[in-house]
């Protein structure tokens, strides 16, 4: 008999079915054994009766423990008392992989669960997060492909920094120093001359010495770069992408959001309302008038200031035109005010922090040279990048989105490490 997924068996609702899965819960007596079986689709209660399967089989059933894998054949019928409203009366079963004293149970600390992620990954909660994660990745591809972007890749080993030297991971590359990439950006700026509109989803690496609930050392970075684009085009794409992601999750993951106890009323405005766009100068004014926080002009916004700004709105706040000194060397100087750059950060609501950073790119090679020198970098190392300004340079720009930051926010997680199957942070390298 062809086996069905548990959800398919429930949908069938009556007659004989065959299913495969893992033991989610079990209890029993000398004549009866109740097993709740789970697979990736749902859970269902199964009853094994001694009189139905015989003494020998029942003795095997009696010893089955949590997380053992099984194949079960039996008759499914509606039963209001069962966890998902259906029950299977077992005719026959096979114990595929036994399990002995599964170490994960209900009341364990987040630290223990993280130390045992190779096993806790199968929990209902983690499974729900992974399903949302899969929707988010799918939605990113959909958004860019629907808008005629090409998927394009950059190397992970690089010789140069794009986002400042302090967060570079150095690796020994045949005796010479190389770095793990922080962003695809410099290589993307070369790629737009061939493909014009490009995107990627790939790991980025940051040796950030921060033990916060927002930082991973290895995270998935969704980036885009567009030729002939100006600053507002880039911001519009960032807003469009986030709206598409949230809409997709609301369409496809109601069940998962329920398991995660996410208040979905907080996600509705993201799809329906325009995002708030303010300048850095306006942000400073807001911080002073609404929160009595006086930030000297030229200082970067810290997490606490970002949180205050985002608390004023139920949609992301896009802060633009930061002082040149606190932003990356490649951001274009604002033609209307050379003190600031055409760069922006998207701050998510509910205290989830910066989810997108992007900019129009500087096209003037002299300005790039000067900014690199001011930052203590050697412009010669960026020779190939500066070449791009010599041969048919065009206005262009792009952004990068931290995929785990988005997942954390959409799922309402306390810590970003739960948004990725196996987190890498300053203090965690296993499992
Ligand atoms: O703001 P960032 O540093 O921008 C760039 O890397 C640009 N080169 C992107 C581009 O224009 N192509 O990083 C982009 C985003 C941040 O907004 C944040 O969401 C995420 O990457 N991010 C992190 N996510 C998790 N852990 C970290 N340590 C992160 N650092 C940045
Ligand atoms: Mg940034």
XYZ file of N, CA, C and O in Angstrom, residues 244-422:
716
model
N 6.506 41.703 -0.045
C 6.247 40.415 -0.687
C 6.559 39.235 0.256
O 5.819 38.253 0.302
N 7.643 39.373 1.019
C 8.012 38.308 1.959
C 6.916 38.141 3.017
O 6.439 37.026 3.282
N 6.495 39.252 3.631
C 5.512 39.164 4.713
C 4.169 38.639 4.170
O 3.536 37.782 4.785
N 3.803 39.095 2.980
C 2.548 38.615 2.382
C 2.626 37.098 2.137
O 1.683 36.367 2.426
N 3.761 36.634 1.634
C 3.917 35.199 1.366
C 3.793 34.383 2.642
O 3.145 33.333 2.657
N 4.431 34.859 3.721
C 4.367 34.120 4.988
C 2.922 34.120 5.510
O 2.428 33.087 5.979
N 2.243 35.253 5.410
C 0.839 35.302 5.872
C -0.040 34.384 5.027
O -0.967 33.755 5.533
N 0.251 34.278 3.734
C -0.536 33.393 2.857
C -0.280 31.923 3.148
O -1.184 31.113 3.115
N 0.998 31.573 3.421
C 1.372 30.150 3.438
C 1.588 29.561 4.823
O 1.658 28.346 4.960
N 1.790 30.393 5.848
C 2.245 29.850 7.130
C 1.364 30.205 8.320
O 1.880 30.373 9.434
N 0.058 30.297 8.118
C -0.837 30.606 9.241
C -0.652 29.605 10.383
O -0.589 29.980 11.550
N -0.573 28.322 10.030
C -0.453 27.264 11.029
C 0.844 27.437 11.840
O 0.850 27.322 13.070
N 1.936 27.716 11.141
C 3.243 27.875 11.799
C 3.241 29.111 12.710
O 3.767 29.080 13.821
N 2.631 30.206 12.223
C 2.591 31.429 13.036
C 1.786 31.185 14.310
O 2.094 31.732 15.367
N 0.777 30.319 14.206
C -0.021 29.970 15.388
C 0.847 29.181 16.386
O 0.853 29.472 17.578
N 1.582 28.185 15.882
C 2.469 27.398 16.751
C 3.476 28.322 17.447
O 3.804 28.147 18.620
N 3.954 29.341 16.730
C 4.950 30.265 17.283
C 4.313 31.365 18.137
O 5.007 32.235 18.657
N 2.970 31.309 18.241
C 2.210 32.315 19.005
C 2.528 33.739 18.548
O 2.633 34.666 19.355
N 2.697 33.900 17.229
C 2.981 35.219 16.664
C 1.683 36.006 16.571
O 0.668 35.489 16.099
N 1.722 37.252 17.044
C 0.565 38.134 16.919
C 0.531 38.657 15.478
O 1.252 39.596 15.135
N -0.307 38.042 14.638
C -0.233 38.386 13.204
C -0.865 39.745 12.883
O -0.645 40.278 11.808
N -1.610 40.282 13.848
C -2.139 41.647 13.626
C -0.986 42.639 13.407
O -1.132 43.635 12.726
N 0.164 42.324 14.005
C 1.317 43.209 13.861
C 1.938 43.125 12.464
O 2.718 43.991 12.081
N 1.620 42.044 11.733
C 2.217 41.892 10.397
C 1.334 42.487 9.295
O 1.828 42.834 8.220
N 0.025 42.608 9.553
C -0.891 43.136 8.533
C -0.469 44.506 7.972
O -0.475 44.691 6.751
N -0.112 45.481 8.848
C 0.248 46.806 8.305
C 1.438 46.765 7.341
O 1.531 47.602 6.448
N 2.323 45.793 7.527
C 3.523 45.729 6.679
C 3.110 45.579 5.216
O 3.711 46.152 4.312
N 2.067 44.765 4.994
C 1.610 44.527 3.630
C 0.787 45.712 3.126
O 0.851 46.074 1.956
N 0.025 46.319 4.037
C -0.988 47.290 3.599
C -0.526 48.742 3.586
O -1.028 49.539 2.799
N 0.384 49.125 4.498
C 0.728 50.543 4.615
C 2.104 50.860 4.030
O 3.002 50.021 4.086
N 2.265 52.096 3.500
C 3.612 52.461 3.037
C 4.584 52.571 4.215
O 4.172 52.905 5.327
N 5.847 52.263 3.971
C 6.854 52.404 5.016
C 7.123 53.892 5.258
O 6.857 54.725 4.404
N 7.676 54.177 6.445
C 7.962 55.568 6.804
C 9.383 55.915 6.345
O 10.316 55.157 6.593
N 9.533 57.034 5.640
C 10.863 57.427 5.166
C 11.278 58.743 5.812
O 10.599 59.752 5.671
N 12.378 58.732 6.566
C 12.883 59.961 7.189
C 14.383 60.088 6.933
O 15.041 59.100 6.593
N 14.907 61.292 7.098
C 16.352 61.464 6.951
C 17.003 61.315 8.324
O 16.326 61.371 9.358
N 18.311 61.155 8.295
C 19.096 61.110 9.540
C 18.838 62.371 10.373
O 18.625 62.292 11.588
N 18.820 63.530 9.691
C 18.567 64.788 10.414
C 17.204 64.760 11.109
O 17.081 65.178 12.268
N 16.189 64.264 10.377
C 14.854 64.173 10.984
C 14.840 63.168 12.138
O 14.166 63.375 13.152
N 15.629 62.111 11.994
C 15.718 61.110 13.069
C 16.277 61.754 14.342
O 15.754 61.539 15.439
N 17.327 62.557 14.186
C 17.904 63.223 15.358
C 16.881 64.139 16.036
O 16.776 64.171 17.261
N 16.091 64.846 15.185
C 15.081 65.754 15.740
C 14.022 64.961 16.520
O 13.634 65.350 17.627
N 13.572 63.863 15.930
C 12.566 63.019 16.594
C 13.083 62.491 17.927
O 12.368 62.490 18.936
N 14.332 62.043 17.928
C 14.908 61.480 19.157
C 14.952 62.539 20.256
O 14.690 62.242 21.420
N 15.240 63.766 19.851
C 15.331 64.834 20.844
C 13.939 65.247 21.351
O 13.709 65.318 22.566
N 12.997 65.462 20.395
C 11.692 65.974 20.834
C 10.853 64.893 21.513
O 10.197 65.155 22.512
N 10.883 63.657 21.001
C 9.999 62.623 21.566
C 10.624 61.868 22.734
O 9.923 61.338 23.576
N 11.955 61.761 22.738
C 12.585 60.907 23.763
C 13.665 61.617 24.573
O 14.383 60.985 25.342
N 13.825 62.921 24.347
C 14.840 63.695 25.061
C 16.234 63.077 24.926
O 17.042 63.107 25.860
N 16.507 62.472 23.754
C 17.848 61.911 23.526
C 18.571 62.853 22.566
O 18.161 63.009 21.426
N 19.621 63.479 23.066
C 20.347 64.429 22.225
C 21.569 63.734 21.633
O 22.518 63.411 22.344
N 21.521 63.461 20.321
C 22.641 62.797 19.647
C 23.402 63.861 18.855
O 22.813 64.553 18.035
N 24.711 64.008 19.092
C 25.469 64.986 18.306
C 25.492 64.584 16.823
O 25.636 63.393 16.514
N 25.320 65.593 15.940
C 25.314 65.311 14.501
C 26.634 64.641 14.105
O 27.707 65.110 14.508
N 26.554 63.542 13.360
C 27.778 62.856 12.942
C 27.967 61.533 13.656
O 28.773 60.702 13.248
N 27.192 61.310 14.729
C 27.314 60.054 15.456
C 26.350 59.026 14.855
O 25.228 59.371 14.473
N 26.796 57.777 14.783
C 25.921 56.736 14.236
C 24.784 56.462 15.217
O 24.921 56.701 16.413
N 23.668 55.970 14.703
C 22.561 55.601 15.586
C 22.844 54.236 16.183
O 23.200 53.296 15.478
N 22.690 54.141 17.501
C 22.895 52.858 18.172
C 21.576 52.101 18.239
O 20.510 52.661 17.962
N 21.679 50.830 18.650
C 20.496 49.990 18.764
C 19.388 50.682 19.553
O 18.225 50.678 19.146
N 19.766 51.297 20.671
C 18.741 51.903 21.534
C 18.016 53.042 20.820
O 16.821 53.214 20.952
N 18.759 53.797 19.992
C 18.114 54.881 19.247
C 17.240 54.326 18.122
O 16.132 54.820 17.885
N 17.749 53.296 17.449
C 16.938 52.653 16.401
C 15.627 52.121 16.989
O 14.560 52.257 16.394
N 15.737 51.507 18.170
C 14.535 50.951 18.816
C 13.513 52.036 19.130
O 12.307 51.835 18.960
N 13.998 53.178 19.592
C 13.083 54.291 19.893
C 12.380 54.752 18.621
O 11.158 54.960 18.614
N 13.149 54.922 17.541
C 12.550 55.379 16.280
C 11.507 54.387 15.787
O 10.413 54.760 15.359
N 11.833 53.087 15.860
C 10.903 52.085 15.334
C 9.655 51.983 16.217
O 8.584 51.620 15.738
N 9.785 52.362 17.506
C 8.625 52.261 18.399
C 7.530 53.264 18.030
O 6.394 53.152 18.485
N 7.853 54.245 17.187
C 6.865 55.251 16.789
C 5.933 54.751 15.691
O 4.935 55.393 15.377
N 6.263 53.593 15.069
C 5.507 53.149 13.888
C 5.275 51.643 13.897
O 6.015 50.898 14.519
N 4.219 51.228 13.141
C 3.973 49.792 13.023
C 4.473 49.237 11.688
O 4.160 48.114 11.310
N 5.224 50.059 10.958
C 5.867 49.592 9.710
C 7.354 49.938 9.805
O 7.743 50.737 10.655
N 8.195 49.351 8.925
C 9.617 49.703 8.980
C 9.850 51.196 8.746
O 9.104 51.847 8.015
N 10.876 51.715 9.396
C 11.281 53.117 9.218
C 12.573 53.110 8.393
O 13.533 52.429 8.743
N 12.544 53.836 7.274
C 13.724 53.915 6.409
C 14.445 55.229 6.712
O 13.924 56.304 6.451
N 15.640 55.104 7.321
C 16.416 56.305 7.662
C 17.476 56.507 6.581
O 18.251 55.587 6.293
N 17.498 57.702 5.960
C 18.416 57.922 4.843
C 19.312 59.128 5.094
O 19.115 59.885 6.048
N 20.281 59.284 4.189
C 21.177 60.456 4.193
C 21.944 60.609 5.514
O 21.846 61.615 6.209
N 22.706 59.578 5.833
C 23.583 59.581 7.023
C 24.844 60.403 6.729
O 25.252 60.532 5.570
N 25.507 60.891 7.786
C 26.796 61.556 7.588
C 27.782 60.620 6.896
O 27.821 59.419 7.197
N 28.536 61.183 5.991
C 29.471 60.410 5.162
C 30.434 59.581 6.011
O 30.731 58.434 5.705
N 30.929 60.190 7.098
C 31.992 59.554 7.888
C 31.577 58.215 8.511
O 32.415 57.375 8.780
N 30.291 58.042 8.763
C 29.895 56.811 9.470
C 29.403 55.738 8.500
O 28.975 54.671 8.916
N 29.462 56.006 7.187
C 28.978 55.009 6.236
C 30.093 54.544 5.294
O 31.144 55.168 5.196
N 29.845 53.428 4.603
C 30.876 52.785 3.785
C 31.369 53.702 2.655
O 30.645 54.587 2.194
N 32.603 53.425 2.211
C 33.286 54.298 1.230
C 32.582 54.377 -0.116
O 32.781 55.304 -0.874
N 31.764 53.367 -0.425
C 31.181 53.298 -1.780
C 29.851 54.055 -1.902
O 29.272 54.134 -2.972
N 29.328 54.581 -0.796
C 28.016 55.253 -0.871
C 28.143 56.623 -1.525
O 29.049 57.387 -1.231
N 27.201 56.940 -2.407
C 27.284 58.187 -3.181
C 27.012 59.406 -2.308
O 26.071 59.430 -1.522
N 27.887 60.397 -2.534
C 27.698 61.680 -1.880
C 26.399 62.301 -2.407
O 26.127 62.247 -3.600
N 25.601 62.866 -1.505
C 24.354 63.517 -1.933
C 24.703 64.796 -2.700
O 25.329 65.695 -2.125
N 24.309 64.908 -3.993
C 24.674 66.108 -4.762
C 24.142 67.388 -4.108
O 24.698 68.466 -4.306
N 23.081 67.264 -3.310
C 22.509 68.465 -2.671
C 23.201 68.813 -1.357
O 23.020 69.903 -0.830
N 23.948 67.863 -0.784
C 24.617 68.116 0.491
C 25.788 67.140 0.653
O 25.606 65.999 1.080
N 27.007 67.616 0.330
C 28.164 66.707 0.309
C 28.540 66.136 1.681
O 29.405 65.265 1.754
N 27.901 66.600 2.748
C 28.201 66.050 4.076
C 27.540 64.686 4.293
O 27.885 63.957 5.207
N 26.490 64.371 3.488
C 25.742 63.127 3.709
C 25.787 62.249 2.471
O 26.147 62.700 1.379
N 25.429 60.981 2.658
C 25.446 60.047 1.526
C 24.032 59.548 1.225
O 23.144 59.551 2.082
N 23.849 59.089 -0.018
C 22.570 58.513 -0.431
C 22.530 57.043 -0.017
O 22.558 56.137 -0.841
N 22.536 56.856 1.287
C 22.481 55.511 1.853
C 21.323 55.448 2.823
O 20.906 56.484 3.357
N 20.799 54.245 3.062
C 19.651 54.112 3.971
C 19.688 52.799 4.728
O 20.211 51.797 4.237
N 19.149 52.834 5.931
C 18.920 51.613 6.718
C 17.424 51.447 6.903
O 16.729 52.418 7.171
N 16.939 50.218 6.770
C 15.537 49.911 7.070
C 15.486 49.342 8.482
O 16.094 48.299 8.751
N 14.768 50.033 9.380
C 14.657 49.568 10.769
C 13.300 48.875 10.935
O 12.254 49.503 10.740
N 13.328 47.609 11.307
C 12.085 46.847 11.449
C 11.332 47.278 12.702
O 11.943 47.756 13.661
N 10.011 47.089 12.720
C 9.242 47.396 13.935
C 9.564 46.413 15.067
O 10.273 45.428 14.862
N 9.004 46.698 16.238
C 9.048 45.787 17.398
C 10.468 45.503 17.887
O 10.727 44.459 18.480
N 11.401 46.409 17.583
C 12.755 46.249 18.123
C 13.618 45.210 17.431
O 14.561 44.707 18.040
N 13.322 44.888 16.154
C 14.146 43.896 15.458
C 15.335 44.498 14.718
O 16.119 43.779 14.106
N 15.447 45.840 14.772
C 16.668 46.478 14.278
C 16.793 46.557 12.766
O 15.828 46.353 12.031
N 18.019 46.809 12.323
C 18.281 47.040 10.893
C 18.134 45.739 10.102
O 18.860 44.790 10.335
N 17.219 45.731 9.151
C 17.035 44.537 8.329
C 17.582 44.706 6.917
O 17.898 43.731 6.242
N 17.696 45.971 6.467
C 18.275 46.242 5.146
C 19.226 47.428 5.261
O 18.945 48.404 5.958
N 20.375 47.320 4.567
C 21.270 48.465 4.388
C 21.542 48.602 2.907
O 21.842 47.605 2.235
N 21.415 49.819 2.373
C 21.631 49.976 0.935
C 21.993 51.390 0.560
O 21.985 52.290 1.413
N 22.312 51.587 -0.720
C 22.705 52.931 -1.160
C 22.758 53.028 -2.678
O 22.802 52.014 -3.382
N 22.773 54.294 -3.151
C 23.257 54.535 -4.502
C 24.776 54.522 -4.381
O 25.319 54.847 -3.325
N 25.481 54.119 -5.444
C 26.948 53.982 -5.345
C 27.658 55.210 -5.903
O 27.209 55.785 -6.904
N 28.781 55.556 -5.278
C 29.597 56.668 -5.770
C 30.173 56.275 -7.124
O 30.676 55.160 -7.280
N 30.086 57.185 -8.105
C 30.662 56.876 -9.425
C 31.947 57.665 -9.681
O 32.670 57.364 -10.624
N 32.243 58.652 -8.853
C 33.433 59.483 -9.055
C 34.656 58.796 -8.440
O 34.774 58.700 -7.212
N 35.621 58.329 -9.293
C 36.755 57.563 -8.753
C 37.624 58.385 -7.792
O 38.193 57.813 -6.857
N 37.697 59.700 -8.013
C 38.517 60.514 -7.106
C 37.916 60.522 -5.701
O 38.622 60.450 -4.694
N 36.594 60.622 -5.652
C 35.928 60.616 -4.343
C 36.108 59.268 -3.648
O 36.313 59.200 -2.433
N 36.018 58.188 -4.431
C 36.211 56.852 -3.832
C 37.635 56.736 -3.275
O 37.842 56.285 -2.144
N 38.599 57.155 -4.093
C 39.993 57.128 -3.664
C 40.206 57.856 -2.352
O 40.867 57.352 -1.438
N 39.625 59.032 -2.263
C 39.801 59.845 -1.069
C 39.153 59.176 0.140
O 39.750 59.113 1.227
N 37.963 58.643 -0.052
C 37.274 57.998 1.078
C 38.061 56.774 1.564
O 38.182 56.541 2.765
N 38.619 56.004 0.608
C 39.415 54.827 0.994
C 40.638 55.270 1.795
O 40.943 54.698 2.842
N 41.330 56.289 1.299
C 42.524 56.778 1.999
C 42.159 57.296 3.389
O 42.829 56.961 4.371
N 41.064 58.063 3.458
C 40.615 58.573 4.768
C 40.333 57.434 5.741
O 40.516 57.568 6.949
N 39.835 56.298 5.204
C 39.516 55.150 6.072
C 40.736 54.293 6.389
O 40.611 53.245 7.012
N 41.897 54.701 5.881
C 43.114 53.938 6.144
C 43.272 52.705 5.267
O 44.056 51.808 5.565
N 42.512 52.644 4.154
C 42.642 51.508 3.219
C 43.647 51.890 2.117
O 43.912 53.068 1.888
N 44.155 50.845 1.425
C 45.060 51.121 0.304
C 44.261 51.070 -0.997
O 43.844 49.998 -1.426
N 44.067 52.231 -1.670
C 43.267 52.240 -2.895
C 43.792 51.277 -3.969
O 43.008 50.752 -4.748
N 45.145 51.017 -3.992
C 45.678 50.117 -5.045
C 44.987 48.748 -5.016
O 44.765 48.121 -6.049
N 44.668 48.289 -3.797
C 44.054 46.970 -3.668
C 42.681 46.936 -4.366
O 42.186 45.889 -4.741
N 42.087 48.123 -4.510
C 40.747 48.213 -5.104
C 40.813 48.567 -6.596
O 39.842 49.045 -7.168
N 42.003 48.336 -7.213
C 42.212 48.724 -8.613
C 41.120 48.239 -9.546
O 40.554 49.008 -10.334
N 40.789 46.965 -9.454
C 39.784 46.426 -10.381
C 38.424 47.081 -10.160
O 37.678 47.329 -11.094
N 38.131 47.412 -8.895
C 36.847 48.048 -8.574
C 36.806 49.461 -9.179
O 35.792 49.878 -9.745
N 37.940 50.168 -9.088
C 37.984 51.527 -9.639
C 37.908 51.517 -11.169
O 37.376 52.455 -11.783
N 38.377 50.444 -11.786
C 38.238 50.277 -13.246
C 36.789 50.410 -13.695
O 36.503 50.881 -14.792
N 35.871 49.929 -12.841
C 34.453 49.927 -13.221
C 33.960 51.345 -13.482
O 32.993 51.550 -14.192
N 34.650 52.347 -12.873
C 34.262 53.752 -13.070
C 34.874 54.326 -14.335
O 34.590 55.467 -14.694
N 35.747 53.548 -14.979
C 36.465 54.084 -16.148
C 35.806 53.717 -17.472
O 36.015 54.378 -18.481
N 35.079 52.602 -17.486
C 34.578 52.081 -18.763
C 33.064 52.036 -18.762
O 32.465 51.028 -18.396
N 32.455 53.128 -19.162
C 30.993 53.159 -19.314
C 30.261 53.138 -17.992
O 29.208 52.490 -17.864
N 30.793 53.841 -16.997
C 30.143 53.911 -15.680
C 28.713 54.440 -15.809
O 28.437 55.292 -16.651
N 27.812 53.924 -14.994
C 26.410 54.390 -14.988
C 25.943 54.574 -13.542
O 26.499 53.946 -12.628
N 24.916 55.391 -13.332
C 24.352 55.450 -11.975
C 23.843 54.063 -11.593
O 23.256 53.367 -12.429
N 24.096 53.673 -10.360
C 23.637 52.342 -9.944
C 23.588 52.272 -8.422
O 24.102 53.155 -7.728
N 22.960 51.221 -7.928
C 22.871 51.056 -6.480
C 22.312 49.696 -6.126
O 21.971 48.888 -7.009
N 22.226 49.455 -4.816
C 21.715 48.158 -4.380
C 21.574 48.109 -2.872
O 21.836 49.089 -2.180
N 21.154 46.948 -2.389
C 21.052 46.785 -0.938
C 21.316 45.351 -0.524
O 21.390 44.442 -1.364
N 21.487 45.168 0.784
C 21.631 43.835 1.353
C 20.637 43.672 2.486
O 20.436 44.598 3.278
N 20.003 42.504 2.528
C 19.021 42.223 3.580
C 19.490 41.022 4.393
O 19.852 39.988 3.824
N 19.477 41.145 5.710
C 19.837 40.020 6.573
C 18.640 39.080 6.673
O 17.639 39.416 7.300
N 18.755 37.905 6.047
C 17.583 37.028 5.962
C 17.151 36.544 7.345
O 15.962 36.502 7.655
N 18.115 36.228 8.217
C 17.738 35.768 9.573
C 17.101 36.888 10.398
O 16.271 36.619 11.261
N 17.505 38.133 10.154
C 16.855 39.247 10.870
C 15.384 39.316 10.465
O 14.515 39.576 11.296
N 15.111 39.113 9.176
C 13.726 39.135 8.685
C 12.939 37.970 9.293
O 11.815 38.135 9.775
N 13.544 36.784 9.296
C 12.863 35.598 9.829
C 12.570 35.782 11.325
O 11.468 35.490 11.795
N 13.563 36.290 12.059
C 13.406 36.555 13.489
C 12.200 37.452 13.743
O 11.377 37.182 14.618
N 12.118 38.509 12.962
C 11.046 39.493 13.116
C 9.689 38.888 12.718
O 8.718 38.954 13.495
N 9.639 38.265 11.560
C 8.359 37.735 11.079
C 7.839 36.657 12.043
O 6.643 36.566 12.310
N 8.746 35.837 12.583
C 8.333 34.780 13.517
C 8.191 35.301 14.943
O 7.683 34.602 15.809
N 8.684 36.494 15.230
C 8.625 37.042 16.590
C 9.573 36.326 17.543
O 9.229 36.086 18.705
N 10.797 35.974 17.078
C 11.736 35.218 17.916
C 12.493 36.134 18.877
O 12.678 37.317 18.614
N 12.951 35.539 19.996
C 13.736 36.305 20.968
C 15.193 36.424 20.540
O 15.889 37.350 20.930
N 15.673 35.432 19.789
C 17.085 35.416 19.445
C 17.284 34.974 17.999
O 16.677 33.997 17.555
N 18.163 35.658 17.282
C 18.401 35.374 15.863
C 18.934 33.954 15.653
O 18.760 33.372 14.598
N 19.562 33.378 16.702
C 20.149 32.049 16.494
C 19.074 30.991 16.213
O 19.361 29.950 15.635
N 17.820 31.282 16.605
C 16.744 30.333 16.322
C 16.231 30.432 14.889
O 15.436 29.613 14.451
N 16.686 31.462 14.156
C 16.190 31.671 12.794
C 16.984 30.897 11.747
O 16.649 30.910 10.569
N 18.049 30.213 12.165
C 18.917 29.480 11.232
C 19.115 28.077 11.802
O 19.164 27.909 13.022
N 19.203 27.024 10.937
C 19.311 25.671 11.501
C 20.479 25.524 12.482
O 20.288 25.065 13.596
N 21.678 25.884 12.073
C 22.832 25.741 12.958
C 23.570 27.075 13.052
O 24.317 27.445 12.153
